[in-house]
mmCIF file of C-alpha atoms and ligand atoms in Angstrom:
data_model
loop_
_atom_site.group_PDB
_atom_site.id
_atom_site.type_symbol
_atom_site.label_atom_id
_atom_site.label_comp_id
_atom_site.label_asym_id
_atom_site.label_seq_id
_atom_site.Cartn_x
_atom_site.Cartn_y
_atom_site.Cartn_z
ATOM 1 C CA UNK W 19 151.304 100.852 134.951
ATOM 2 C CA UNK W 20 147.735 101.483 133.828
ATOM 3 C CA UNK W 21 147.049 98.496 131.600
ATOM 4 C CA UNK W 22 143.648 97.772 130.016
ATOM 5 C CA UNK W 23 142.232 95.204 127.614
ATOM 6 C CA UNK W 24 139.985 95.690 124.594
ATOM 7 C CA UNK W 25 138.359 92.289 124.075
ATOM 8 C CA UNK W 26 136.328 91.138 121.101
ATOM 9 C CA UNK W 27 135.993 88.679 118.292
ATOM 10 C CA UNK W 28 137.485 91.056 115.682
ATOM 11 C CA UNK W 29 136.248 88.902 112.806
ATOM 12 C CA UNK W 30 137.601 91.032 111.162
ATOM 13 C CA UNK W 31 138.866 94.235 112.798
ATOM 14 C CA UNK W 32 136.984 97.325 111.551
ATOM 15 C CA UNK W 33 137.704 101.041 111.616
ATOM 16 C CA UNK W 34 135.239 101.269 114.537
ATOM 17 C CA UNK W 35 137.387 98.903 116.604
ATOM 18 C CA UNK W 36 140.532 100.819 115.628
ATOM 19 C CA UNK W 37 138.963 104.092 116.716
ATOM 20 C CA UNK W 38 138.329 102.731 120.227
ATOM 21 C CA UNK W 39 141.775 101.081 120.416
ATOM 22 C CA UNK W 40 143.526 104.304 119.369
ATOM 23 C CA UNK W 41 141.568 106.433 121.839
ATOM 24 C CA UNK W 42 142.206 103.959 124.676
ATOM 25 C CA UNK W 43 145.924 104.050 123.831
ATOM 26 C CA UNK W 44 145.931 107.817 124.420
ATOM 27 C CA UNK W 45 144.499 107.353 127.907
ATOM 28 C CA UNK W 46 146.351 104.313 129.253
ATOM 29 C CA UNK W 47 149.954 103.155 129.422
ATOM 30 C CA UNK W 48 149.255 99.877 127.648
ATOM 31 C CA UNK W 49 146.312 98.472 125.712
ATOM 32 C CA UNK W 50 146.113 94.738 125.119
ATOM 33 C CA UNK W 51 143.719 93.910 122.303
ATOM 34 C CA UNK W 52 142.565 90.350 122.858
ATOM 35 C CA UNK W 53 140.789 88.060 120.457
ATOM 36 C CA UNK W 54 138.481 85.636 122.252
ATOM 37 C CA UNK W 55 139.227 82.086 121.092
ATOM 38 C CA UNK W 56 136.346 80.254 122.785
ATOM 39 C CA UNK W 57 134.050 80.300 119.766
ATOM 40 C CA UNK W 58 136.674 80.795 117.096
ATOM 41 C CA UNK W 59 135.353 78.110 114.769
ATOM 42 C CA UNK W 60 132.233 80.134 114.103
ATOM 43 C CA UNK W 61 134.179 82.937 112.450
ATOM 44 C CA UNK W 62 135.033 83.795 108.863
ATOM 45 C CA UNK W 63 138.706 84.124 109.854
ATOM 46 C CA UNK W 64 140.798 81.950 112.172
ATOM 47 C CA UNK W 65 142.018 83.449 115.410
ATOM 48 C CA UNK W 66 145.555 83.631 113.983
ATOM 49 C CA UNK W 67 144.313 85.524 110.929
ATOM 50 C CA UNK W 68 142.380 87.966 113.130
ATOM 51 C CA UNK W 69 145.469 88.548 115.257
ATOM 52 C CA UNK W 70 147.591 89.114 112.131
ATOM 53 C CA UNK W 71 145.119 91.677 110.749
ATOM 54 C CA UNK W 72 144.994 93.476 114.113
ATOM 55 C CA UNK W 73 148.792 93.561 114.287
ATOM 56 C CA UNK W 74 149.009 94.996 110.779
ATOM 57 C CA UNK W 75 146.363 97.618 111.521
ATOM 58 C CA UNK W 76 147.256 98.626 115.083
ATOM 59 C CA UNK W 77 150.892 97.529 115.283
ATOM 60 C CA UNK W 78 152.025 101.079 114.591
ATOM 61 C CA UNK W 79 150.715 102.271 117.950
ATOM 62 C CA UNK W 80 153.619 101.864 120.385
ATOM 63 C CA UNK W 81 151.629 100.978 123.494
ATOM 64 C CA UNK W 82 149.222 98.500 121.865
ATOM 65 C CA UNK W 83 149.828 94.757 121.818
ATOM 66 C CA UNK W 84 147.633 92.011 120.483
ATOM 67 C CA UNK W 85 146.922 88.644 122.092
ATOM 68 C CA UNK W 86 144.314 85.943 122.463
ATOM 69 C CA UNK W 87 142.454 84.489 125.401
ATOM 70 C CA UNK W 88 140.577 81.291 126.040
ATOM 71 C CA UNK W 89 138.340 80.696 129.013
ATOM 72 C CA UNK W 90 137.248 83.555 131.238
ATOM 73 C CA UNK W 91 138.358 87.096 130.495
ATOM 74 C CA UNK W 92 138.627 87.784 134.242
ATOM 75 C CA UNK W 93 141.247 85.019 134.557
ATOM 76 C CA UNK W 94 143.230 86.390 131.610
ATOM 77 C CA UNK W 95 143.124 89.884 133.137
ATOM 78 C CA UNK W 96 144.329 88.608 136.504
ATOM 79 C CA UNK W 97 147.259 86.801 134.835
ATOM 80 C CA UNK W 98 148.208 89.884 132.814
ATOM 81 C CA UNK W 99 147.861 92.369 135.677
ATOM 82 C CA UNK W 100 144.999 94.172 133.975
ATOM 83 C CA UNK W 101 142.521 96.053 136.139
ATOM 84 C CA UNK W 102 140.003 97.273 133.576
ATOM 85 C CA UNK W 103 138.282 96.428 130.307
ATOM 86 C CA UNK W 104 137.592 99.149 127.734
ATOM 87 C CA UNK W 105 134.575 98.693 125.473
ATOM 88 C CA UNK W 106 132.977 100.821 122.814
ATOM 89 C CA UNK W 107 129.257 101.535 123.011
ATOM 90 C CA UNK W 108 127.620 102.103 119.647
ATOM 91 C CA UNK W 109 124.036 102.612 120.726
ATOM 92 C CA UNK W 110 121.530 101.827 123.442
ATOM 93 C CA UNK W 111 121.159 98.398 121.841
ATOM 94 C CA UNK W 112 124.730 97.551 122.965
ATOM 95 C CA UNK W 113 124.116 98.797 126.448
ATOM 96 C CA UNK W 114 121.976 96.085 128.012
ATOM 97 C CA UNK W 115 124.313 93.226 127.072
ATOM 98 C CA UNK W 116 127.442 95.188 127.935
ATOM 99 C CA UNK W 117 126.111 96.313 131.303
ATOM 100 C CA UNK W 118 125.259 92.724 132.236
ATOM 101 C CA UNK W 119 128.745 91.529 131.240
ATOM 102 C CA UNK W 120 130.387 94.406 133.088
ATOM 103 C CA UNK W 121 128.469 93.683 136.269
ATOM 104 C CA UNK W 122 129.231 89.959 136.032
ATOM 105 C CA UNK W 123 132.963 90.626 135.584
ATOM 106 C CA UNK W 124 132.894 92.960 138.554
ATOM 107 C CA UNK W 125 131.093 90.352 140.638
ATOM 108 C CA UNK W 126 133.481 87.584 139.562
ATOM 109 C CA UNK W 127 136.754 89.405 140.082
ATOM 110 C CA UNK W 128 136.285 93.103 140.863
ATOM 111 C CA UNK W 129 137.257 93.797 137.242
ATOM 112 C CA UNK W 130 136.143 97.259 136.105
ATOM 113 C CA UNK W 131 134.659 98.002 132.661
ATOM 114 C CA UNK W 132 135.002 101.457 131.134
ATOM 115 C CA UNK W 133 132.738 102.439 128.256
ATOM 116 C CA UNK W 134 133.736 104.757 125.453
ATOM 117 C CA UNK W 135 131.062 106.180 123.212
ATOM 118 C CA UNK W 136 131.536 105.200 119.587
ATOM 119 C CA UNK W 137 132.793 107.811 117.192
ATOM 120 C CA UNK W 138 129.586 108.902 115.369
ATOM 121 C CA UNK W 139 131.441 108.198 112.117
ATOM 122 C CA UNK W 140 131.415 104.504 113.021
ATOM 123 C CA UNK W 141 128.446 104.030 115.331
ATOM 124 C CA UNK W 142 126.595 102.018 112.662
ATOM 125 C CA UNK W 143 129.543 99.723 112.049
ATOM 126 C CA UNK W 144 129.784 96.093 113.112
ATOM 127 C CA UNK W 145 131.945 93.301 111.726
ATOM 128 C CA UNK W 146 129.008 91.059 110.818
ATOM 129 C CA UNK W 147 127.520 93.790 108.629
ATOM 130 C CA UNK W 148 130.836 94.410 106.900
ATOM 131 C CA UNK W 149 130.994 90.698 105.993
ATOM 132 C CA UNK W 150 127.419 90.732 104.742
ATOM 133 C CA UNK W 151 127.973 93.764 102.527
ATOM 134 C CA UNK W 152 131.259 92.419 101.175
ATOM 135 C CA UNK W 153 129.609 89.055 100.425
ATOM 136 C CA UNK W 154 127.259 90.794 98.023
ATOM 137 C CA UNK W 155 129.957 92.874 96.378
ATOM 138 C CA UNK W 156 129.417 96.105 98.326
ATOM 139 C CA UNK W 157 132.273 98.548 98.830
ATOM 140 C CA UNK W 158 133.603 98.321 102.393
ATOM 141 C CA UNK W 159 136.899 100.075 101.735
ATOM 142 C CA UNK W 160 136.057 102.999 104.024
ATOM 143 C CA UNK W 161 134.949 100.696 106.845
ATOM 144 C CA UNK W 162 137.959 98.430 107.358
ATOM 145 C CA UNK W 163 141.742 98.924 107.300
ATOM 146 C CA UNK W 164 143.825 98.007 104.247
ATOM 147 C CA UNK W 165 145.103 94.911 106.031
ATOM 148 C CA UNK W 166 141.573 93.522 106.076
ATOM 149 C CA UNK W 167 140.295 94.512 102.654
ATOM 150 C CA UNK W 168 142.402 92.144 100.558
ATOM 151 C CA UNK W 169 141.940 89.208 102.921
ATOM 152 C CA UNK W 170 138.207 89.760 102.998
ATOM 153 C CA UNK W 171 137.968 89.696 99.221
ATOM 154 C CA UNK W 172 140.156 86.578 99.019
ATOM 155 C CA UNK W 173 138.213 84.717 101.705
ATOM 156 C CA UNK W 174 134.843 85.528 100.216
ATOM 157 C CA UNK W 175 136.033 84.532 96.744
ATOM 158 C CA UNK W 176 137.152 81.109 98.034
ATOM 159 C CA UNK W 177 135.676 80.448 101.485
HETATM 160 P P1 LIG E 220 131.418 93.406 116.340
HETATM 161 O O1 LIG E 220 131.443 92.010 115.810
HETATM 162 O O2 LIG E 220 130.114 93.815 116.935
HETATM 163 O O3 LIG E 220 131.985 94.434 115.417
HETATM 164 P P2 LIG E 220 133.367 92.598 118.373
HETATM 165 O O4 LIG E 220 132.783 91.635 119.312
HETATM 166 O O5 LIG E 220 134.504 92.128 117.538
HETATM 167 O O6 LIG E 220 132.328 93.408 117.569
HETATM 168 O O7 LIG E 220 133.846 93.914 119.107
HETATM 169 C C1 LIG E 220 134.488 94.036 120.276
HETATM 170 C C2 LIG E 220 134.074 95.326 120.909
HETATM 171 O O8 LIG E 220 134.435 96.407 120.056
HETATM 172 C C3 LIG E 220 132.565 95.484 121.063
HETATM 173 O O9 LIG E 220 132.142 94.931 122.277
HETATM 174 C C4 LIG E 220 132.427 96.962 121.108
HETATM 175 O O10 LIG E 220 132.757 97.366 122.423
HETATM 176 C C5 LIG E 220 133.515 97.464 120.218
HETATM 177 N N1 LIG E 220 133.047 97.894 118.911
HETATM 178 C C6 LIG E 220 132.736 97.152 117.841
HETATM 179 N N2 LIG E 220 132.394 97.923 116.790
HETATM 180 C C7 LIG E 220 132.503 99.208 117.228
HETATM 181 C C8 LIG E 220 132.274 100.493 116.633
HETATM 182 N N3 LIG E 220 131.864 100.608 115.372
HETATM 183 N N4 LIG E 220 132.476 101.577 117.388
HETATM 184 C C9 LIG E 220 132.874 101.458 118.667
HETATM 185 N N5 LIG E 220 133.106 100.296 119.297
HETATM 186 C C10 LIG E 220 132.921 99.183 118.595
#
């Protein structure tokens, strides 16, 4: 079985993430979307909330499941029988960091990283910017799934 992971903080999941997840699901037998829990306290949403939003948004795709990992991603991948990571690349600015991580994961465990170019519709989109815009009352309804919109408004109204 060709099983890959899409890792991230997903705080919260955006339409850019969903685009990559959906495209990866067309190429591989199973996609595990994993929320990294190492630095969870720094987020707007708890890890459980992020997982719930991902499940609501991507749960309709039969070969996608959502999980969490703590510690090293290479260890999680070994445990789950995953041989590759799929990441989206928005722009050259993503590339340097992602290439370093990819090479480190390969050095640590022979874990491959496959890059997908961002859909141009979403190449400007990152979760931190969505939160910033929503904080100041901007309309983010075309940038995040329904499952996120309500929770975002609630959380920002009473953090
Ligand atoms: P961010 O906080 O930057 O939105 P995350 O760390 O949650 O991102 O994202 C996990 C991964 O999802 C990123 O490493 C990147 O590969 C991918 N990603 C994030 N936003 C987009 C986007 N708009 N288009 C394509 N891929 C994206």
